Coordinates of C-alpha atoms in Angstrom, one line a residue:
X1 CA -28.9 16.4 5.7
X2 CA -31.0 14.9 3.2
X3 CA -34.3 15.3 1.0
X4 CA -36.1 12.6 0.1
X5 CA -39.0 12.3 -2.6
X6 CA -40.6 9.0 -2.5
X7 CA -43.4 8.1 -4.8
X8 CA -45.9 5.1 -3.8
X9 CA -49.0 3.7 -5.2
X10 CA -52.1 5.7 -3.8
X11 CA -53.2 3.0 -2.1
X12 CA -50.3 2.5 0.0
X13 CA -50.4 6.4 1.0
X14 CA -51.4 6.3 4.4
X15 CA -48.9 3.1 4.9
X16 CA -46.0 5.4 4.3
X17 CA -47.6 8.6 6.2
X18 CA -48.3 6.6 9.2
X19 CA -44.3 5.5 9.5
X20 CA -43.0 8.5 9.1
X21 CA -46.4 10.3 11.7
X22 CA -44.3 7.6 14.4
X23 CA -40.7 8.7 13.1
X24 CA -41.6 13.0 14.0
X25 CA -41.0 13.5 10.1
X26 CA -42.5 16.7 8.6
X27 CA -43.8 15.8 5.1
X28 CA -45.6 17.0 2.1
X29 CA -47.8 14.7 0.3
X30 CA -49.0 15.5 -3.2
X31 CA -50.8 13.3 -5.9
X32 CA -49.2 13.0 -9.3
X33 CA -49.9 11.7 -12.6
X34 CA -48.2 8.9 -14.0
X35 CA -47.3 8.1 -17.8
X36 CA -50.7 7.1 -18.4
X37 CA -52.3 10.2 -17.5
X38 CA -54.2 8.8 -14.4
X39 CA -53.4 10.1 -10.9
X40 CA -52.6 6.9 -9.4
X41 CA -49.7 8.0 -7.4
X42 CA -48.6 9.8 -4.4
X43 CA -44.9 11.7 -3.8
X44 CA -44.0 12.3 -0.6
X45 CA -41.1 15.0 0.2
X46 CA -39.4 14.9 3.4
X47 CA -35.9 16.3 4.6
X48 CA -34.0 13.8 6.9
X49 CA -31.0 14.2 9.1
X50 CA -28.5 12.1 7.4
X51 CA -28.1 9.3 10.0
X52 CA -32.1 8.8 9.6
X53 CA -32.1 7.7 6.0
X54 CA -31.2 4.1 6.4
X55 CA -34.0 3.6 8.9
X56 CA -36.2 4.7 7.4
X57 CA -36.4 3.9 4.7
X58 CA -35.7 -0.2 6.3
X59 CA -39.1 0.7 8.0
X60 CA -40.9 2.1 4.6
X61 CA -39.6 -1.5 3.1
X62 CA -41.1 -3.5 6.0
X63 CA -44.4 -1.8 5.3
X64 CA -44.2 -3.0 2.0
X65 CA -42.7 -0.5 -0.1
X66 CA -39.7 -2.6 -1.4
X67 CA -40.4 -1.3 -5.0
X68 CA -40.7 2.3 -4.1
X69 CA -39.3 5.1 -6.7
X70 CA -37.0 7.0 -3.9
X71 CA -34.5 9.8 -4.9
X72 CA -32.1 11.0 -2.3
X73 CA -31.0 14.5 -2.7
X74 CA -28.0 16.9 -0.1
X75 CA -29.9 19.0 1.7
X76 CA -27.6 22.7 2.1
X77 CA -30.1 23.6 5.0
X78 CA -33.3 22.9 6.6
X79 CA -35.1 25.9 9.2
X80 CA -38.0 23.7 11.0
X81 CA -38.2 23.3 14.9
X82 CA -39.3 20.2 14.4
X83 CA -36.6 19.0 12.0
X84 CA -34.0 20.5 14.4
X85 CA -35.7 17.6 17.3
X86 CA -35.4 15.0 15.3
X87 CA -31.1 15.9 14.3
X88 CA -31.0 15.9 18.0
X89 CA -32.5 12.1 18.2
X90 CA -30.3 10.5 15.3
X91 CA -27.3 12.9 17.1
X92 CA -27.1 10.1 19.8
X93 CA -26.1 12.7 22.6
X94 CA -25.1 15.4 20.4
X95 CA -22.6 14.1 18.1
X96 CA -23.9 15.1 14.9
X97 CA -21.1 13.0 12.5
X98 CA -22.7 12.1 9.9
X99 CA -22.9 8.4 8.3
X100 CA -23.8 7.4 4.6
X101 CA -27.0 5.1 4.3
X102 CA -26.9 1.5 3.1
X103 CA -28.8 2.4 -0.1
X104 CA -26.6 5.4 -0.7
X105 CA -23.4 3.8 -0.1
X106 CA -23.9 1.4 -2.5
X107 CA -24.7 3.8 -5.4
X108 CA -21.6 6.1 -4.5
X109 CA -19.5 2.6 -4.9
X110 CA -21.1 1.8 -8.0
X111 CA -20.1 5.7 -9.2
X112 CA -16.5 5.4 -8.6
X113 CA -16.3 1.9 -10.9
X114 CA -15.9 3.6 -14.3
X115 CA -17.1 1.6 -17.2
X116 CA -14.6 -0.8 -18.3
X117 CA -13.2 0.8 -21.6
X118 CA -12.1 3.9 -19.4
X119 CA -11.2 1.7 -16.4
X120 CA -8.8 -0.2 -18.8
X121 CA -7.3 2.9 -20.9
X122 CA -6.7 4.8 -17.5
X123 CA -5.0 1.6 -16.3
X124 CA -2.8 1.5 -19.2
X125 CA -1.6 5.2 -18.6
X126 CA -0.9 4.2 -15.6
X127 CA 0.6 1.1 -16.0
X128 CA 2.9 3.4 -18.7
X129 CA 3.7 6.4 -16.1
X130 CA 4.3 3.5 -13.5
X131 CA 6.9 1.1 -15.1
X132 CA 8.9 5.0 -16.3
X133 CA 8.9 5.9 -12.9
X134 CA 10.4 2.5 -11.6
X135 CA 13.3 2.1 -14.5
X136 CA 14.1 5.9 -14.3
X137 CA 14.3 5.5 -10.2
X138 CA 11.8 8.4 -10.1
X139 CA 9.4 9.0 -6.9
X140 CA 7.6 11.6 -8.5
X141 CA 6.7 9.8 -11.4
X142 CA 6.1 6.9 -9.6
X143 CA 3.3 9.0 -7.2
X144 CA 1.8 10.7 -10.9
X145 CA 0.9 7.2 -11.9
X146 CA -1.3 6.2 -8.8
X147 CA -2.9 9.3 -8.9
X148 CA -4.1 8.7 -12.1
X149 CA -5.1 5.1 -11.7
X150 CA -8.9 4.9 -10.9
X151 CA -9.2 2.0 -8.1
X152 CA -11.3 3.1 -5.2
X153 CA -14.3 2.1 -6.5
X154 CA -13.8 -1.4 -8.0
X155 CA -11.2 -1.9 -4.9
X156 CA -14.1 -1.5 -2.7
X157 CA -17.4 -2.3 -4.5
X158 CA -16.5 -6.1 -3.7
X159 CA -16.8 -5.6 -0.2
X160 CA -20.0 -3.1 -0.2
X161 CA -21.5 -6.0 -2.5
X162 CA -20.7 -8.6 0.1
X163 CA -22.2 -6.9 3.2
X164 CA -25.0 -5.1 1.7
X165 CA -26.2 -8.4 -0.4
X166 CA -25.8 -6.8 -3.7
X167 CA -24.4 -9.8 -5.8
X168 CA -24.0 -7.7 -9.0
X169 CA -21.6 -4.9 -7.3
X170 CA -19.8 -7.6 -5.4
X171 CA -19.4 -9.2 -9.0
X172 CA -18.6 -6.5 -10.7
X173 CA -15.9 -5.2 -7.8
X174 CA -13.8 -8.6 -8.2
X175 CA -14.1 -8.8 -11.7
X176 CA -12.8 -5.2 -12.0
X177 CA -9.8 -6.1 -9.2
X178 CA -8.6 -9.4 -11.5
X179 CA -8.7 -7.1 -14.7
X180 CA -7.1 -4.3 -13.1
X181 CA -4.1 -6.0 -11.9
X182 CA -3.7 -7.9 -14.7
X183 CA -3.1 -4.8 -17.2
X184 CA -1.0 -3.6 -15.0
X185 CA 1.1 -6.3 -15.1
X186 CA 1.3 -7.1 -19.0
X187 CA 1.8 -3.4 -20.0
X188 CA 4.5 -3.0 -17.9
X189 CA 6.1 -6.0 -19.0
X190 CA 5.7 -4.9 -22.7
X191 CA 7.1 -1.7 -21.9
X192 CA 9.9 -2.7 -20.0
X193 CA 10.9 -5.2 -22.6
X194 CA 11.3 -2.4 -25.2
X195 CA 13.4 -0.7 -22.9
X196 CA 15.6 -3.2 -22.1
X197 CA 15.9 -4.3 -26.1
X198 CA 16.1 0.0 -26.4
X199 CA 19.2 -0.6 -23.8
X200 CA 17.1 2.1 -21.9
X201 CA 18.3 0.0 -18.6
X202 CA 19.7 1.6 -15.7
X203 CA 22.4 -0.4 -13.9
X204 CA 23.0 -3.0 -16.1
X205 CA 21.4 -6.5 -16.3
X206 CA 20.4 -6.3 -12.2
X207 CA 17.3 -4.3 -12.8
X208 CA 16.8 -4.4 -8.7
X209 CA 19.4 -2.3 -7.9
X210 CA 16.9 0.6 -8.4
X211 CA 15.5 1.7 -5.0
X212 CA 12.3 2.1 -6.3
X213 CA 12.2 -1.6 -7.7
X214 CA 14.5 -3.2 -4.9
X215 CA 11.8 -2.3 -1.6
X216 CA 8.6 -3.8 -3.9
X217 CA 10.8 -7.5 -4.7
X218 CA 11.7 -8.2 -1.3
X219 CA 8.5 -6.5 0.7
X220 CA 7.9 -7.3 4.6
X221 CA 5.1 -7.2 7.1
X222 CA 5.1 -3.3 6.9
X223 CA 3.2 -3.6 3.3
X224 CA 0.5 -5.4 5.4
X225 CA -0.1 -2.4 7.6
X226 CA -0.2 0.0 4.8
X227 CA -2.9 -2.2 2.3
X228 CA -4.7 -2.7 6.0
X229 CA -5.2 1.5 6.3
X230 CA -5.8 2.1 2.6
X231 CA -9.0 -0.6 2.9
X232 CA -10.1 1.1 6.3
X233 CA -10.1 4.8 4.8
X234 CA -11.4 3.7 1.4
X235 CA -14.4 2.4 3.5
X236 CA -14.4 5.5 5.6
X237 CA -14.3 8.1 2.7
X238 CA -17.2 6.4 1.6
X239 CA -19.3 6.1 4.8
X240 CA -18.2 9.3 5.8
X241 CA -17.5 12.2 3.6
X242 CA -13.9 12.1 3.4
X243 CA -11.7 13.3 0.3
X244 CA -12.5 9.9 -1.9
X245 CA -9.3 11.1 -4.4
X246 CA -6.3 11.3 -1.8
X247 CA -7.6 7.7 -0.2
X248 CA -7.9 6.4 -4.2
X249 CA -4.4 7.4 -4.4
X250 CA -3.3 5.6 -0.6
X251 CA -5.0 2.4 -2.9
X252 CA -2.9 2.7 -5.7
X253 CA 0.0 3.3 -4.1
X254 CA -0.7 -0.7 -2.6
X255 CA -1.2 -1.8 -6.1
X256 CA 0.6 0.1 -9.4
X257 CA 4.0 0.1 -8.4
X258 CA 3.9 -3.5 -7.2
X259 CA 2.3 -4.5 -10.3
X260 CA 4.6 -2.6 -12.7
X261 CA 7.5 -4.1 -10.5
X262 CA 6.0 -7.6 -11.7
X263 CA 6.4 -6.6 -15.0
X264 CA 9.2 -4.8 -15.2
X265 CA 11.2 -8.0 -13.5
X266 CA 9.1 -10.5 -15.8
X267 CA 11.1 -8.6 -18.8
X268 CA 14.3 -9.0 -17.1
X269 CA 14.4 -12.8 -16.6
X270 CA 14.2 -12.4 -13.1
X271 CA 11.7 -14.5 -11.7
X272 CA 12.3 -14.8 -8.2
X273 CA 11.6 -10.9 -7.9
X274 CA 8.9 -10.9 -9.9
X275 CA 8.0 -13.7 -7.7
X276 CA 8.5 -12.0 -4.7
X277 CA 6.7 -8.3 -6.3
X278 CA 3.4 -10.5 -7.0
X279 CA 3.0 -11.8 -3.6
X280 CA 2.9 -8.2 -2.5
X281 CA 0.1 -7.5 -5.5
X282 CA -2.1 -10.1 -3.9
X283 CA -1.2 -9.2 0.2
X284 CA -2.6 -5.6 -0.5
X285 CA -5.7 -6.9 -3.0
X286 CA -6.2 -9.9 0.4
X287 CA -5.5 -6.8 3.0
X288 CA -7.8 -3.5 1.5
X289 CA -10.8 -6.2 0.6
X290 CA -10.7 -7.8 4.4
X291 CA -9.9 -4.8 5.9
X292 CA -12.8 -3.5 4.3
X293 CA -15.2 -6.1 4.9
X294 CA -14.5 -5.8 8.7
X295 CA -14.8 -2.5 8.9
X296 CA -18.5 -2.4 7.2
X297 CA -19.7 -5.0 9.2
X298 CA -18.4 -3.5 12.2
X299 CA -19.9 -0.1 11.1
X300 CA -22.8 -1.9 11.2
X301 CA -23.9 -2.1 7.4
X302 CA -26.3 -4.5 6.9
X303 CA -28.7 -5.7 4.2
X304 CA -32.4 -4.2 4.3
X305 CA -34.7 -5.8 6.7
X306 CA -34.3 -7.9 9.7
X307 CA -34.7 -11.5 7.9
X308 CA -31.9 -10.6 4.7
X309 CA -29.0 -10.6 7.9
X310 CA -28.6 -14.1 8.6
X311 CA -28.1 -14.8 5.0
X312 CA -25.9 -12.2 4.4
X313 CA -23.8 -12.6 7.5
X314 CA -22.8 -16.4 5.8
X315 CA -21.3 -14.9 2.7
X316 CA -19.7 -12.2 4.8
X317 CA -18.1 -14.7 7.3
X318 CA -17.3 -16.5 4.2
X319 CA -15.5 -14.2 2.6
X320 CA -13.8 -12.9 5.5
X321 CA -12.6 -16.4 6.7
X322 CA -11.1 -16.9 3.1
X323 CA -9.5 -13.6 2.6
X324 CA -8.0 -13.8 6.0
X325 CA -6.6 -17.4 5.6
X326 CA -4.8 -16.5 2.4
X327 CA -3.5 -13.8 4.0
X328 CA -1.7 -15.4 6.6
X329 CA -0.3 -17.9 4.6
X330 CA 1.0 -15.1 2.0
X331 CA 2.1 -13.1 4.6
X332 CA 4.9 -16.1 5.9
X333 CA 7.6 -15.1 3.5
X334 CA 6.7 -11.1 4.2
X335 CA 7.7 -12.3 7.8
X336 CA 10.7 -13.7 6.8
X337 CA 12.2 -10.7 5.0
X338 CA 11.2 -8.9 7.9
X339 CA 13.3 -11.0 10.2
X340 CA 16.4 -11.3 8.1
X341 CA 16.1 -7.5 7.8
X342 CA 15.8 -6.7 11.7
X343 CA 18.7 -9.5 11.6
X344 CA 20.8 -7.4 9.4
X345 CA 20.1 -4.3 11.4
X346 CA 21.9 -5.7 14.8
X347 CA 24.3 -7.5 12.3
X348 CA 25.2 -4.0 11.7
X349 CA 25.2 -2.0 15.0
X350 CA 27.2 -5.2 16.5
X351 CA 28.9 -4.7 13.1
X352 CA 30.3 -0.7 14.2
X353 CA 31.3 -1.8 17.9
X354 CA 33.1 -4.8 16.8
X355 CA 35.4 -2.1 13.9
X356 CA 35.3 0.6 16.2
X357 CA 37.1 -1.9 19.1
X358 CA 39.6 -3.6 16.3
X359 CA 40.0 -0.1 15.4
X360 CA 41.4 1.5 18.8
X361 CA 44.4 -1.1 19.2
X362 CA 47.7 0.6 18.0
X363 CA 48.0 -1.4 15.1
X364 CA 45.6 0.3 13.6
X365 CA 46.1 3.5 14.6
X366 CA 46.5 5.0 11.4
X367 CA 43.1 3.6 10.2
X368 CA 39.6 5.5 10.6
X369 CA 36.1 3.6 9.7
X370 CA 34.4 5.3 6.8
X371 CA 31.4 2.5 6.7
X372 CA 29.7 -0.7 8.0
X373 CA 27.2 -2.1 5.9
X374 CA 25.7 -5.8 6.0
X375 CA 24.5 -6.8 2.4
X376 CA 22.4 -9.2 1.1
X377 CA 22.2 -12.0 -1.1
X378 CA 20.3 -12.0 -4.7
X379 CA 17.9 -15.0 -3.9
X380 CA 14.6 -13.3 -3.9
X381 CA 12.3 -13.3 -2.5
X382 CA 13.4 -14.7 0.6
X383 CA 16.9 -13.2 0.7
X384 CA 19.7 -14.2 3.4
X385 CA 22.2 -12.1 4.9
X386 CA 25.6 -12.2 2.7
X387 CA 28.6 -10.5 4.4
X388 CA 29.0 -7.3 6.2
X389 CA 31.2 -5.1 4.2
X390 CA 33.8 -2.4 5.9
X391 CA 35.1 0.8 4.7
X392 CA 38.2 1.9 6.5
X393 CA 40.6 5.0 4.9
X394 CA 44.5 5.4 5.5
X395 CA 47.9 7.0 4.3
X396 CA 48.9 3.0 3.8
X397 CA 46.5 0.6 5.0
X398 CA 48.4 -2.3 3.1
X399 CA 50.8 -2.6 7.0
X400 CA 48.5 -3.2 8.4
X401 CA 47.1 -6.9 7.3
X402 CA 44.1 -9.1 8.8
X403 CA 41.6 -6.5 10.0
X404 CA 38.9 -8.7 8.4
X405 CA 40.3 -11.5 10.8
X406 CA 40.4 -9.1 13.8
X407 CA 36.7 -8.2 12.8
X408 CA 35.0 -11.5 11.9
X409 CA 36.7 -13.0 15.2
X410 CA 35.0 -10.6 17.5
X411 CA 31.4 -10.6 15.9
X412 CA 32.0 -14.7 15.9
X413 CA 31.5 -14.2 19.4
X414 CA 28.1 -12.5 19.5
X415 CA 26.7 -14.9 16.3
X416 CA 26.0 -18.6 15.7
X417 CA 26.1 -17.9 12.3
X418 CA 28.8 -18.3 9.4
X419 CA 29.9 -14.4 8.6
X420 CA 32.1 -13.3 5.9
X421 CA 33.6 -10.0 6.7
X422 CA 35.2 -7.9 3.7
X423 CA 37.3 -4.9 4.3
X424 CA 38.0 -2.2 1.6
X425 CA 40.8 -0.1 1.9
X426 CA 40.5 3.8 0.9
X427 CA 43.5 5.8 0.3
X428 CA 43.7 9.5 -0.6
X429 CA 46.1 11.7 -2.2
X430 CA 45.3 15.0 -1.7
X431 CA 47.1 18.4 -3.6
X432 CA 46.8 21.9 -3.9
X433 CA 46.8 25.6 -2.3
X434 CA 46.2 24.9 1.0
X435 CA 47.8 21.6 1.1
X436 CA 51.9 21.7 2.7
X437 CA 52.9 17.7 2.1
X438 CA 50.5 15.1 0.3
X439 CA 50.0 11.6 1.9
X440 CA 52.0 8.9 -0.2
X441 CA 49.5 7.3 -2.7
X442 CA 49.0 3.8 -2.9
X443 CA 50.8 2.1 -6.0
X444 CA 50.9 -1.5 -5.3
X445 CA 47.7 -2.9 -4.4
X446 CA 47.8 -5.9 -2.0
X447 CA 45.3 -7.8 -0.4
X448 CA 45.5 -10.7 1.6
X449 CA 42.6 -13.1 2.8
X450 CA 41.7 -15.9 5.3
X451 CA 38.8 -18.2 4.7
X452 CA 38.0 -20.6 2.4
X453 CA 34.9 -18.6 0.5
X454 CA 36.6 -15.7 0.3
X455 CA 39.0 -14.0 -2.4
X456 CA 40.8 -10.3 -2.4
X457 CA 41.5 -8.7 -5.8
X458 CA 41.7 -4.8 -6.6
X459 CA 38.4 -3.4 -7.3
X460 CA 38.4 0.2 -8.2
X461 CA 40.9 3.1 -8.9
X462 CA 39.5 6.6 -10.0
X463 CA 41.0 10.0 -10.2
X464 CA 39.1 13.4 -9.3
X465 CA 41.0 16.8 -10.4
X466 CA 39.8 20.2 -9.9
X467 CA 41.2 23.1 -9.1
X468 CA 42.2 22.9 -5.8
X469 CA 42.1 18.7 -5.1
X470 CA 43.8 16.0 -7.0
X471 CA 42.4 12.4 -5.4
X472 CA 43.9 8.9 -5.8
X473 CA 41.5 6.5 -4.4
X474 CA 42.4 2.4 -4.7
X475 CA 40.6 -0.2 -3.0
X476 CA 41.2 -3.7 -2.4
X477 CA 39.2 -6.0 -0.2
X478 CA 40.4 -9.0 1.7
X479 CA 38.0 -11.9 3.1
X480 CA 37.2 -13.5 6.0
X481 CA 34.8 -16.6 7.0
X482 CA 33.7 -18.5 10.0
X483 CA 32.8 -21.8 10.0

């Protein structure tokens, strides 16, 4: 509910009193004096169900009170018979949810767009928590930056300005977007220089072996869907009352860490990631602005008065044509990572049949799988699959040579493609209390490949001792391609 207090020229009194006489609205009219001194005005106070705002004021404006002073105040509760009819009318058949009006949807989207020195220096702590959270492979700290970063309203002022014919929001919405994202993305690359000079690196050099930097490089289609629902519940916490903080934070979750990711690879000379991490930053901007668009327009939010639609619904289409275009064409090499990844998926599962069948012939009896994974190559953004990489343990897998052949011949069969199959031996020695006769440990190393891309060497030898276990583990890897 709603209370409205509306103050007109005198002479345009019974203009206003005759609308709202045809709308069933209980009023009270008194006459006030103006700076002047002079009682030349009249306020009129009125409570409103909430849905019954927009209309009427659109019918106060079409009797020629465009200009009018009107202040819109939440109404707690109203006791009237007669206000109780008119819920029931705006109710349409009893369902009393309740939508915000044009004119007050457009001032709640102008609230949430700070002014731009506390947009920018919240921004920067975020961009700061962000790019930590990344490098130090930390969800938590990752999630404290979004919440922090203050996006909802410039993410969605653009589209409120587009619909409802406000040029100065709509301005002020993408100008606030550009500046946003670009913060974002030079703090975090001045931060994660210093960390990298500060040899603050985890992993090494490849800065995308953290998880929480490796799924924002190489994004697919799924980012889409989630930019798509944080646009749709930005709009609907808006129109409709919901919690406007935890659908801020859905927003930034599309944009920070993608943005520090930009940065953060930017630092590390890897450009195809960053590549890759900045056509995700512009997907989600593309996806929350047209998801939001649509879903005003299809709300039905329109500029005031019957003759400021056509003109509006131009821009709108507009805008909408544009943002969806630029979508689609961004969203090409999203659908190729999400191909090569559903690829790599069957890769595997054919992958675990294909060991599990090599596995049960008596030659390899004395062999049981440990893993199957199928990697992929470092050429981001688009990546390719590289090999498919098995894990087998033994006493002494060394007799038992050319399980990569026996592997890479029978997924040959199920593929078109060239697949390079490595196999790493596992051996464990193991000692202690409960432990009658040890398993022979593995000494000499050997490893022997077929293919022409392919090479075997030892890779790793590490010893674990504690009280009650003592562990040799060596592995060596041998190679196989098709062609």
């Amino acid at each position: 509910m709603r209370y409205l207090e509306i103050t007109v020229p005198t002479d345009r009194r019974e203009a206003v009193l005759d609308v709202l006489d045809d709308e069933g609205v209980e009023y009270v009219v008194t006459d006030e004096a103006t700076g002047s001194g002079t009682t030349d005005a009249a306020v009129v106070r009125l409570p409103l169900p909430t849905r019954a705002v927009e209309p009427v004021l659109d019918r106060l404006a079409d009797a020629g009170l465009e200009d009018a002073r009107v202040v819109v105040i939440d109404a707690q509760t109203v006791v009237s018979k007669q206000f109780d009819e008119l819920l029931d009318e705006y109710s349409h058949g009893g369902t009393r949810s309740e939508r915000t009006s044009r004119q007050v949807l457009r001032t709640k989207a102008d609230e949430f767009t700070p002014s731009i020195t506390i947009y920018l220096v919240m921004l920067l702590i975020s961009a700061v928590v962000a790019t930590a959270g990344l490098l130090s492979d930390s969800p938590a700290v990752v999630v404290g930056s979004m919440v922090i970063a203050p996006l909802l309203g410039p993410a969605l002022a653009a589209s409120v300005g587009i619909v409802t014919g406000d040029d100065e929001l709509r301005t002020t919405g993408f100008r606030y977007q550009t500046i946003g994202i670009a913060v974002v993305i030079v703090a975090s690359i001045g931060l994660a220089t210093l960390a990298r000079l500060g040899g603050f690196e985890p992993g090494g050099v490849d800065i995308v072996v953290v998880a929480e930097l490796e799924e924002r490089v190489s994004p697919n289609l799924l980012s889409i869907a989630v930019a798509l629902g944080a646009g749709i519940a930005g709009i609907l916490s808006l129109t409709r009352g919901f919690s406007e903080a935890i659908v801020g934070v859905m927003i930034a979750a599309a944009l920070i860490p993608p943005a520090a990711a930009v940065g953060i690879t930017t630092a590390w000379g890897m450009y195809g990631a960053a590549l890759g991490a900045l056509v995700l930053v512009v997907v989600n901007v593309l996806s929350i602005n047209v998801a939001a668009l649509v879903t005003l327009w299809v709300a039905g939010y329109r500029p005031q008065g019957l003759f400021d639609v056509p003109p509006t619904r131009k821009p709108t289409y507009t805008y909408g044509a544009v943002f969806g275009v630029a979508l689609l064409l961004l969203a090409a090499p999203l659908a190729g990572v999400t191909l090569v990844e559903f690829q790599a998926t069957q890769l595997t599962s054919t992958a675990n049949d294909a060991v599990d069948e090599a596995l049960a012939e008596p030659a390899y009896a004395d062999l049981e799988r440990e893993s199957v994974e199928v990697t992929l190559d470092d050429d981001y953004p688009l990546r390719s699959i590289d090999r498919v990489v098995v894990t087998v343990s033994g006493t002494n897998p060394t007799d038992n040579p050319g399980l990569a052949d026996r592997i890479q011949n029978t997924l040959t069969t199920t593929t078109d493609e060239p697949i390079t199959v490595e196999v790493q031996y596992v051996v464990a020695e193991e000692s202690g209390p409960d432990t009658e006769e040890s398993a022979p440990s593995l000494s000499n190393v050997q490893s022997r490949s077929t293919g022409a891309a392919t090479s075997s060497e030892p890779t790793a030898e590490s010893e674990r001792t504690g009280p009650s276990l003592e562990t040799e583990r060596s592995v060596s890897r041998l190679g196989s391609t098709a062609r």
